[in-house]
XYZ file of C-alpha atoms in Angstrom:
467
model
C 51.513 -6.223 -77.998
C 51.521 -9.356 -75.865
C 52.324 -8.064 -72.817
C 49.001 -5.802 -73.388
C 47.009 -8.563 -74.365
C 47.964 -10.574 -71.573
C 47.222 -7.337 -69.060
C 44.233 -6.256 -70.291
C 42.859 -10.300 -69.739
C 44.167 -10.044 -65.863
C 40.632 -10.028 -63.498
C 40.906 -6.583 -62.257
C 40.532 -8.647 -58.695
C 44.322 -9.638 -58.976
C 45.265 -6.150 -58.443
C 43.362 -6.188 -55.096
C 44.433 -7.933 -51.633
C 42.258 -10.624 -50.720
C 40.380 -8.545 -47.921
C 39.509 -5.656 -49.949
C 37.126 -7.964 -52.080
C 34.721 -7.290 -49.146
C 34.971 -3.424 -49.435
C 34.226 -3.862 -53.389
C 30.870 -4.443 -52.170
C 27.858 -2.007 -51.358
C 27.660 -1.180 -47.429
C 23.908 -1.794 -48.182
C 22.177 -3.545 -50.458
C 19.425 -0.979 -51.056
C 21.924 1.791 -51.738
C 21.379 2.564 -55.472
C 17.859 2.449 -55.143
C 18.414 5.366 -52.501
C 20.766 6.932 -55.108
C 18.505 6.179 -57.934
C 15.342 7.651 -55.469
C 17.221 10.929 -54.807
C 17.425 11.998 -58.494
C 13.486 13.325 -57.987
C 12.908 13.743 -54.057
C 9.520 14.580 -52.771
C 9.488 18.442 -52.308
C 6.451 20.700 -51.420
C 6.514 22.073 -55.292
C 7.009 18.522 -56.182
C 4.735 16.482 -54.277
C 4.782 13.248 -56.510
C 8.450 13.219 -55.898
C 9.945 10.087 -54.147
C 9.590 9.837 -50.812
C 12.846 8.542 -49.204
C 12.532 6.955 -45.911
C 15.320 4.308 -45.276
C 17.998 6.978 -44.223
C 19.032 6.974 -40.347
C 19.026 10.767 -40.069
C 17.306 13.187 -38.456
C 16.756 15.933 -40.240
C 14.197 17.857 -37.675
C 16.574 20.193 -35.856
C 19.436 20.839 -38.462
C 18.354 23.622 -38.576
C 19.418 25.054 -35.030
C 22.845 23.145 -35.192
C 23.266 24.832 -38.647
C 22.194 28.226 -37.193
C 24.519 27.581 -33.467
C 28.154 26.410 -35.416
C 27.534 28.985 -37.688
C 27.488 32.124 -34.693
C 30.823 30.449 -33.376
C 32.533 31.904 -36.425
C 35.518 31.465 -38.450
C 38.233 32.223 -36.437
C 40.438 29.771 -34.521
C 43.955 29.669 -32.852
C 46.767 28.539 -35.284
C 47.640 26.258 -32.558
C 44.379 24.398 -33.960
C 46.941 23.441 -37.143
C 48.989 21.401 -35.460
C 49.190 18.058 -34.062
C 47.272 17.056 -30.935
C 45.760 14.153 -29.062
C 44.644 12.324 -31.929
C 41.610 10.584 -29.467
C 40.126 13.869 -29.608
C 40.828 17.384 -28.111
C 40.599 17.893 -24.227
C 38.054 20.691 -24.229
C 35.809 18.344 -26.481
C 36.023 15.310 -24.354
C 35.464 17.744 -21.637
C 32.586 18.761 -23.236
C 31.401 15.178 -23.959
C 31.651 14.072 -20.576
C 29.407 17.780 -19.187
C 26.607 16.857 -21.625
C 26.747 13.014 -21.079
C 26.633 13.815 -16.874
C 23.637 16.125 -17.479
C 21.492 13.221 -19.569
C 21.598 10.193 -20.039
C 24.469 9.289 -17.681
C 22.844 11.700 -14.914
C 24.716 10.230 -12.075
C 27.434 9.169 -13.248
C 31.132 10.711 -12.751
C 32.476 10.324 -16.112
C 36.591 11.703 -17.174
C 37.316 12.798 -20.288
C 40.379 10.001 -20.276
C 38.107 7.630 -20.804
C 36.640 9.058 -24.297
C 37.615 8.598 -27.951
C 36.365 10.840 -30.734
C 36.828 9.357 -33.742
C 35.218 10.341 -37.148
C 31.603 8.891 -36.939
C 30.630 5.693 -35.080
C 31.224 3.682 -37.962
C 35.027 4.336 -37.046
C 34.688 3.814 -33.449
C 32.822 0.412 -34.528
C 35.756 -0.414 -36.532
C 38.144 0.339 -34.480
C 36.738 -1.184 -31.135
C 36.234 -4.516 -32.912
C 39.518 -4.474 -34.478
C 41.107 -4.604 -30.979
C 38.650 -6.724 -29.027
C 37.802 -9.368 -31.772
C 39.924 -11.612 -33.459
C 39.438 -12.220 -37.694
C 36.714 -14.868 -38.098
C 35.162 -14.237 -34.476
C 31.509 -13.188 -33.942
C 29.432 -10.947 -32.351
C 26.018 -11.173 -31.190
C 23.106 -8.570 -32.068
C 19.660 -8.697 -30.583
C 17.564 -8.406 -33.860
C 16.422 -6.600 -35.887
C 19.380 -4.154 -35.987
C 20.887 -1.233 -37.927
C 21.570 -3.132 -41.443
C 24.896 -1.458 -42.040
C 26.186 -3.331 -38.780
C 27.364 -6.560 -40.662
C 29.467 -4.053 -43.170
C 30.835 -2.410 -40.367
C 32.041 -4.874 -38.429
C 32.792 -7.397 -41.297
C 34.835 -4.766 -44.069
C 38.000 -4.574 -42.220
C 38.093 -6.123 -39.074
C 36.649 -9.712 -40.501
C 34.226 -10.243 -37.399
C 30.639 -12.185 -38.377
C 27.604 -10.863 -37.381
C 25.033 -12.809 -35.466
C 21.530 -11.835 -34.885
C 19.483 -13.044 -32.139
C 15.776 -13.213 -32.186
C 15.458 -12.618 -28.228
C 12.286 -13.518 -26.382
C 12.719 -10.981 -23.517
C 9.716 -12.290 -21.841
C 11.870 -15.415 -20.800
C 15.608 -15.463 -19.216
C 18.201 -13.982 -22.029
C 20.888 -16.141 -20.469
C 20.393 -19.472 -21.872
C 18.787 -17.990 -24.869
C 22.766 -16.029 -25.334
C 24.222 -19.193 -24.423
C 22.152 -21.027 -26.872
C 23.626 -18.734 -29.901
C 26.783 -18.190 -28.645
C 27.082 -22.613 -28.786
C 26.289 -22.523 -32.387
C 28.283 -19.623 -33.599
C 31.270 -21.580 -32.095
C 30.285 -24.577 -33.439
C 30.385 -23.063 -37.189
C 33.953 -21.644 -36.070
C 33.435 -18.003 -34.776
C 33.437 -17.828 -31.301
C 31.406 -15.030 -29.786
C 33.751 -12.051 -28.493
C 31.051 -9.460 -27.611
C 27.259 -8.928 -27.841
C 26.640 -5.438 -29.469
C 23.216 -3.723 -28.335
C 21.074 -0.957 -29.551
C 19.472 1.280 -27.130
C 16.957 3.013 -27.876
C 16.556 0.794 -30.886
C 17.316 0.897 -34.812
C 14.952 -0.321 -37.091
C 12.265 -0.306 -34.211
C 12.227 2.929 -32.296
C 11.619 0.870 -28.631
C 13.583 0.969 -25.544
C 14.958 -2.098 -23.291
C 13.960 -2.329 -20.071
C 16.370 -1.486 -17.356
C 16.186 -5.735 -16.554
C 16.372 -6.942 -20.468
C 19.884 -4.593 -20.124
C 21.203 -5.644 -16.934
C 20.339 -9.540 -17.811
C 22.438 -8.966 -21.165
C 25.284 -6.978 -19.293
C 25.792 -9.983 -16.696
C 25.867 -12.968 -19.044
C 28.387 -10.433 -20.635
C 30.535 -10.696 -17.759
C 29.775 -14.085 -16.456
C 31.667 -15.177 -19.868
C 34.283 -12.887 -20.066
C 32.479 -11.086 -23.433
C 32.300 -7.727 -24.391
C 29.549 -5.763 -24.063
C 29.069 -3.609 -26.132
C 26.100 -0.498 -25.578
C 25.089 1.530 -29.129
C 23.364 4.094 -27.307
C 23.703 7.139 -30.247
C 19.858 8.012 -29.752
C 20.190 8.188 -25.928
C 18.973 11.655 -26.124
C 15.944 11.204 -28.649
C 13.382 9.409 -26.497
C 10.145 11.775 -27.300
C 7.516 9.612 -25.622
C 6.443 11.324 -22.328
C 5.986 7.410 -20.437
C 9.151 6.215 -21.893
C 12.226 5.604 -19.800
C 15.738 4.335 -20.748
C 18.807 3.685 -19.049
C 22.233 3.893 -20.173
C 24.456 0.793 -19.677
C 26.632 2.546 -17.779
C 24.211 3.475 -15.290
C 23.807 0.219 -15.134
C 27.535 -1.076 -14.787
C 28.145 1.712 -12.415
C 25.173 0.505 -9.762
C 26.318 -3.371 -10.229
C 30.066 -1.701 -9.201
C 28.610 -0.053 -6.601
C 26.927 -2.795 -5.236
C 30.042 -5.223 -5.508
C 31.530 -3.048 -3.508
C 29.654 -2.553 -0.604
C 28.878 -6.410 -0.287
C 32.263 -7.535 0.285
C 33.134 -4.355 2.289
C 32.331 -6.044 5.704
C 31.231 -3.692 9.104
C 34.731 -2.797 9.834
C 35.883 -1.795 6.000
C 37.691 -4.587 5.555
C 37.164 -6.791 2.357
C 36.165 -10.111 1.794
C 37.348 -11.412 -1.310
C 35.763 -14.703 -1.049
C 32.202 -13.095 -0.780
C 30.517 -14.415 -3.346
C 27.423 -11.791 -2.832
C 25.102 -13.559 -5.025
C 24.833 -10.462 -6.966
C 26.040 -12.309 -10.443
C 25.507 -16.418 -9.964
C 28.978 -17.920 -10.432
C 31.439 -14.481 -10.001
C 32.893 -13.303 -6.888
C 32.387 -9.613 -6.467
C 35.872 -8.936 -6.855
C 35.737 -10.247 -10.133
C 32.481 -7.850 -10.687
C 34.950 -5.082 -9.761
C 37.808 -6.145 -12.149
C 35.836 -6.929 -15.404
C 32.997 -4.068 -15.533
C 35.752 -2.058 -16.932
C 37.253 -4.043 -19.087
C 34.354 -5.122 -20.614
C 31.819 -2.583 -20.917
C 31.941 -0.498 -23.722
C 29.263 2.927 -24.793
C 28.859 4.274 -28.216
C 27.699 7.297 -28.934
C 28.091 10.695 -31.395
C 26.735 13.727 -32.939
C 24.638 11.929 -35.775
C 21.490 11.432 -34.491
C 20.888 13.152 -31.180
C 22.596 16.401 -32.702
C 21.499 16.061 -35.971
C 24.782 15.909 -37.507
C 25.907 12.533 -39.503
C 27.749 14.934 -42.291
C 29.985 16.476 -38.335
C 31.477 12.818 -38.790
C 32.069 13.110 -34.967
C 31.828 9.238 -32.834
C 32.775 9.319 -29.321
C 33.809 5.814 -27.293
C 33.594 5.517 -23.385
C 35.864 2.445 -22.155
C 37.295 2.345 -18.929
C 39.998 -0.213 -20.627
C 43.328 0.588 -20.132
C 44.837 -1.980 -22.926
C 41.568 -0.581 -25.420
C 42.570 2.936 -25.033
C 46.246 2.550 -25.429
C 45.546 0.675 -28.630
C 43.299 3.547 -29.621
C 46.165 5.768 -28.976
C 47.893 4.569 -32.637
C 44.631 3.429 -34.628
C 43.150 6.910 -33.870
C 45.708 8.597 -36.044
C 44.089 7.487 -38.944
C 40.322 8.510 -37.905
C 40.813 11.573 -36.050
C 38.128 14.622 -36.277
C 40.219 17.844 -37.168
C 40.690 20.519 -35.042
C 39.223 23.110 -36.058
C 35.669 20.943 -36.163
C 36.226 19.797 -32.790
C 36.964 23.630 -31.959
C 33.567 24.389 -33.077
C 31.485 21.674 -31.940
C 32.784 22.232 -28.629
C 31.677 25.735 -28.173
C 28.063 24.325 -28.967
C 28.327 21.693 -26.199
C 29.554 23.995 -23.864
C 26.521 26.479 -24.276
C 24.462 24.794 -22.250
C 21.415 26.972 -22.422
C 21.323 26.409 -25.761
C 21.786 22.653 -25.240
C 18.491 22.575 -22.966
C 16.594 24.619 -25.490
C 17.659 22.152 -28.649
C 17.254 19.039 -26.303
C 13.449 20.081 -25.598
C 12.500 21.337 -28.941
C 14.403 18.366 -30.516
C 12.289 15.776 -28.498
C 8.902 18.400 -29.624
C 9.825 17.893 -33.214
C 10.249 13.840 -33.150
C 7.283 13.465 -31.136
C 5.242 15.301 -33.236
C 6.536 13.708 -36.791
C 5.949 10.179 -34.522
C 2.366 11.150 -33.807
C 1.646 12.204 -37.697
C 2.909 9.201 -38.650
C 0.868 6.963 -36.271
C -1.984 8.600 -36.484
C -1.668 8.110 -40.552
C -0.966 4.468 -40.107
C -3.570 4.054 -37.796
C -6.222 5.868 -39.774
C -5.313 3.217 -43.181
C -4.608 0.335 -40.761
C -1.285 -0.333 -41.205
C 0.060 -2.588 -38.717
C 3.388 -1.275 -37.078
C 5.111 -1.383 -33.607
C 4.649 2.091 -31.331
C 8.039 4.118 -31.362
C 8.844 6.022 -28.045
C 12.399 7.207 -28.952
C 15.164 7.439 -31.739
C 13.697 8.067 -35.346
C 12.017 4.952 -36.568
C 8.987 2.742 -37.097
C 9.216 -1.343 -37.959
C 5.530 -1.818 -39.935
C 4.713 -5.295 -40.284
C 3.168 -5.697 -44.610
C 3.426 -9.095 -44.016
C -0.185 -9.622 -44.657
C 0.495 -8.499 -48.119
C 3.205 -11.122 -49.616
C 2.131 -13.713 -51.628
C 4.154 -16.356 -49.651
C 4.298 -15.151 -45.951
C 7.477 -17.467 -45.389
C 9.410 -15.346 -48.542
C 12.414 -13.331 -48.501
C 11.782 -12.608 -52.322
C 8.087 -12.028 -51.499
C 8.872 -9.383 -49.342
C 11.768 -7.938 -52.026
C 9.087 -8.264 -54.705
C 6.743 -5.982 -52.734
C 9.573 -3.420 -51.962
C 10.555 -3.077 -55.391
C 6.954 -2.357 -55.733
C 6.602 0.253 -53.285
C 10.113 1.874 -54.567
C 9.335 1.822 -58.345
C 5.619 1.970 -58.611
C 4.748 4.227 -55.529
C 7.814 5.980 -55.095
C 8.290 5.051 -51.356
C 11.611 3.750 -50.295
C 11.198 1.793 -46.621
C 14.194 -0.008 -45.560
C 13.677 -4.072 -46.312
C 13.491 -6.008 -43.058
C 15.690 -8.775 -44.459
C 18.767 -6.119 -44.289
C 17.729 -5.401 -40.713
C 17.716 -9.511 -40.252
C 13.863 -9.414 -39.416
C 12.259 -12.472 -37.943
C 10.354 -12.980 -40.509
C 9.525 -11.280 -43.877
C 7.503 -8.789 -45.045
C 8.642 -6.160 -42.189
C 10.173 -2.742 -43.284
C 11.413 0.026 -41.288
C 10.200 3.728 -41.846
C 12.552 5.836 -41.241
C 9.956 9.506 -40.613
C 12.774 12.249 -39.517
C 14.738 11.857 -42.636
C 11.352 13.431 -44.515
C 9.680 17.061 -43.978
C 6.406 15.920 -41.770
C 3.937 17.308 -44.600
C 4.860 14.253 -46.536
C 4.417 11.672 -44.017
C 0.852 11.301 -45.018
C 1.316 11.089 -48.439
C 4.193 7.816 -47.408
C 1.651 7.085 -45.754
C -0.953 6.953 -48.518
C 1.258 5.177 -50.770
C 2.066 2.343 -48.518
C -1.489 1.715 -48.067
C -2.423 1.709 -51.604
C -0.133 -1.045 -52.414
C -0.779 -2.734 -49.174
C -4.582 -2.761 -49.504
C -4.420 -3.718 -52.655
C -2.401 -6.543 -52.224
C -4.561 -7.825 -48.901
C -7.547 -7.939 -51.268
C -6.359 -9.412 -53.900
C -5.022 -12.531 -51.585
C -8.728 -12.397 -50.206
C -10.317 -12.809 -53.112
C -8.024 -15.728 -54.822
C-alpha cells in the first residue's frame, strides 16, 4: 500500500528523459484551436461553418494527384517488400532529379546520389540539423517564417531558432553578422542560416541578389546554408521570378572556376578573383558543396503533405554518409515510392498539373485580393506559394501588444469563426499581423473569410476612432 502511495505521488515527468520534456509540448501553439475549429468546418451546405485558414496545405489540385496514383494501381513487385536504400529508391531519386532539371533547377545537372527522401521535410529538417548543428547551437531565419520551424529544429536536435528582421534594401552582411554576434554572445553560436523561398507566412519571392548576398556571407563564415525551397513550383504570378539556390551556387562555381583557370588551363590558386571579398576561389570551389543545402518535397507543390515524402539535395560527402544510418528510421516505404514515381515520370501529366496547379492558386490569390481590397484590408501581394501576411494592426488596442494581437485572434477564432495563423508564432516584426493561409479553403468561402475579418476589423478601427 506504500509502495502505491509513494508511485502514484511520482511527477509523471520522472518517467521521461530530460529531452523529451520538449516533445510533451504542442508543435504549435494554435493547434487545439485548429482541432477545436475542425469539429464544424465551413462547407457549402454549411456556410456558417468555421473557416480554417492557418493550415500550410494546398488543397487546389488533390484532386488530380488523387485521380493519377490511383490509375497506377495496386500491383507491385514483391521485391518492393524488402530492404533497400533506405535514402530513397533509385528510380525515385531518378525521378526527383528529371522533374527538378525541368523546373526550378532548369540548368542544372543534378545525380540522384546526391538526394535523400525521407518521410516529409520535417524529417529531412531534423535530420540535416542533427548532423550539421551541435545541441545548444543556433540557426538564423529571415523573419517571419513557417511557425513550426522552432519545433522542428528545437524537439530533438536541441538547435535555437533565431529570427532576423532583414532590411533587404541595405547590405545583409553586416546585418547577419550583427545577429550572428549576439546569438554567440547568449551561448549558441550560429551553424547555418535556414531560408524560405518562395516564402511562408508571406507568399513573396527573394530576389536573385537578396539570395546570392545570403549564400556568400554563408560561405565567407564557414555556415550552412540552408535553401527551404518546397513551393519552388507554386509561383502563380505571371511577373514573378525566382531562383533556386542552387542555380545560384552552381553559377558562383562556375565562375570560380573560370577565374583562376588562366589562358593556358592552368590554375592559379592564389587568385583571389574578387568574386567573394576575403575567399580565394579555390576555397569557393571546396565549400559550395559542403555547405549548401536544398529542401524540398511532395507537400505543397504536389499537393500531398498526408505522401509524407521530403527530399534533401547536398553535395556533402560526410552529410550523406551520416544520412546513410539516420535514414533507417525515416524512410518512405516502397511501395509509396513505387507509386509516386510512376507519377513523376509521366511527364505529360506533370506539365498539365504544373499549369493547371499554378491556374488554380492564381485564381484563389486573385479572389482573395480582390476581397481584401474591396473591405480594405491591408495585406502584402502574394506572387507564389499559398499565403497572404495581412497587417490588423490598426485594430489592437495597444499597437506595441503581443496579447493585443492574441486578444483579437481569439476574437476572430471564437466570435467569427475565422482561424488566421497569429503573427507572433511566425515571429512577426511587430504585432497584430496574421497569415491567411487561402488554398487550404474551397475558393467560394474566401469571401465570406473575407467578410468576417472585416467585420471585426472595422469594428475595432472605429471604435479606437471614436475613444
Amino acid at each position: 500500500s506504500y509502495h502505491i502511495q509513494m508511485t502514484k505521488a511520482i511527477s509523471e515527468d520522472f518517467f521521461l528523459s530530460t529531452r523529451s520534456k520538449r516533445a510533451t509540448k504542442p508543435a504549435l501553439p494554435y493547434f487545439d484551436a485548429f482541432i477545436s475549429a475542425k469539429k464544424r468546418p465551413w462547407s457549402k451546405q454549411d456556410q456558417e461553418g468555421n473557416i480554417i485558414a492557418s493550415v500550410a496545405e494546398n488543397k487546389l489540385c488533390s484532386d488530380m494527384v488523387q485521380e493519377r496514383m490511383s490509375a497506377v494501381g495496386t500491383s507491385f513487385s514483391k521485391e518492393l517488400l524488402g530492404y533497400d536504400n533506405m535514402k530513397g529508391l533509385q528510380p525515385l531519386r531518378e525521378a526527383f532529379c528529371n522533374v527538378l532539371m525541368s523546373t526550378f533547377m532548369k540548368g542544372v545537372e543534378l545525380r540522384p546520389e546526391h538526394l535523400c527522401v525521407s518521410s516529409g521535410c520535417g524529417a529531412v529538417i531534423d535530420n540535416l540539423f542533427f548532423c550539421i548543428g551541435a545541441a545548444g547551437s543556433s540557426v538564423l531565419i529571415p523573419a517571419p517564417y513557417y511557425p513550426a520551424f522552432d519545433n522542428d529544429l528545437a524537439v530533438k536536435a536541441d538547435i535555437k531558432s533565431v529570427p532576423v528582421h532583414l532590411d533587404l534594401e541595405s547590405p545583409l552582411g553586416p546585418q547577419l553578422d550583427a545577429a550572428t554576434a549576439a546569438a554567440a554572445a547568449s551561448g549558441h553560436p550560429v551553424t547555418a542560416i535556414l531560408i524560405t523561398c518562395p516564402n511562408n507566412p508571406t507568399g513573396t519571392v527573394y530576389s536573385d541578389d537578396a539570395l546570392q548576398q545570403m549564400m556568400e556571407w554563408g560561405l565567407l563564415r564557414k555556415i550552412h546554408v540552408v535553401s527551404d525551397e518546397v513551393y519552388g513550383n507554386s509561383v502563380f504570378a505571371d511577373d514573378a521570378r525566382f531562383s533556386s539556390m542552387e542555380i545560384l551556387a552552381r553559377r558562383l562555381e562556375s565562375k570560380a572556376r573560370e577565374s583562376i583557370t588562366n589562358a593556358s588551363g592552368s590554375l592559379d590558386n592564389t587568385a583571389q578573383g574578387g568574386l567573394i571579398d576575403g575567399m580565394t576561389n579555390q576555397s569557393i570551389l571546396d565549400l559550395v558543396p559542403k555547405l549548401v543545402h536544398i529542401i524540398f518535397g511532395l507537400s505543397k507543390d504536389f499537393c500531398g503533405s498526408g505522401l509524407r515524402v521530403g527530399v534533401l539535395h547536398t553535395r556533402n560527402a560526410k552529410l550523406l554518409q551520416a544520412l546513410d544510418n539516420l535514414s533507417y528510421f525515416c524512410a518512405v516505404s516502397n511501395v509509396s515510392q513505387h507509386t509516386i514515381t510512376q507519377m513523376l515520370n509521366d511527364k505529360e501529366w506533370l506539365d498539365l498539373f504544373f499549369n493547371e496547379n499554378r491556374r488554380r492558386l492564381k485564381h484563389a490569390y486573385t479572389v482573395l485580393e480582390e476581397s481584401l481590397t474591396s473591405y480594405d484590408i491591408p495585406f502584402t501581394p502574394s506572387v507564389a506559394a499559398m499565403f497572404t501576411w495581412l497587417d490588423l494592426s490598426e485594430a489592437l488596442v495597444d499597437p506595441e501588444s503581443w496579447e493585443a494581437e492574441s486578444d483579437l485572434w481569439r476574437e476572430l477564432t471564437e466570435t467569427r469563426g475565422i482561424l488566421l495563423t497569429p503573427g507572433s508564432t511566425c515571429h512577426s516584426k511587430k504585432p497584430g499581423c496574421f497569415r491567411f493561409c487561402w488554398a487550404s479553403v474551397d475558393p467560394e468561402c474566401i469571401p465570406e473569410a473575407a467578410r468576417r475579418i472585416h467585420e471585426v476589423y472595422s469594428s475595432r478601427v472605429l471604435s479606437k476612432k471614436n475613444a
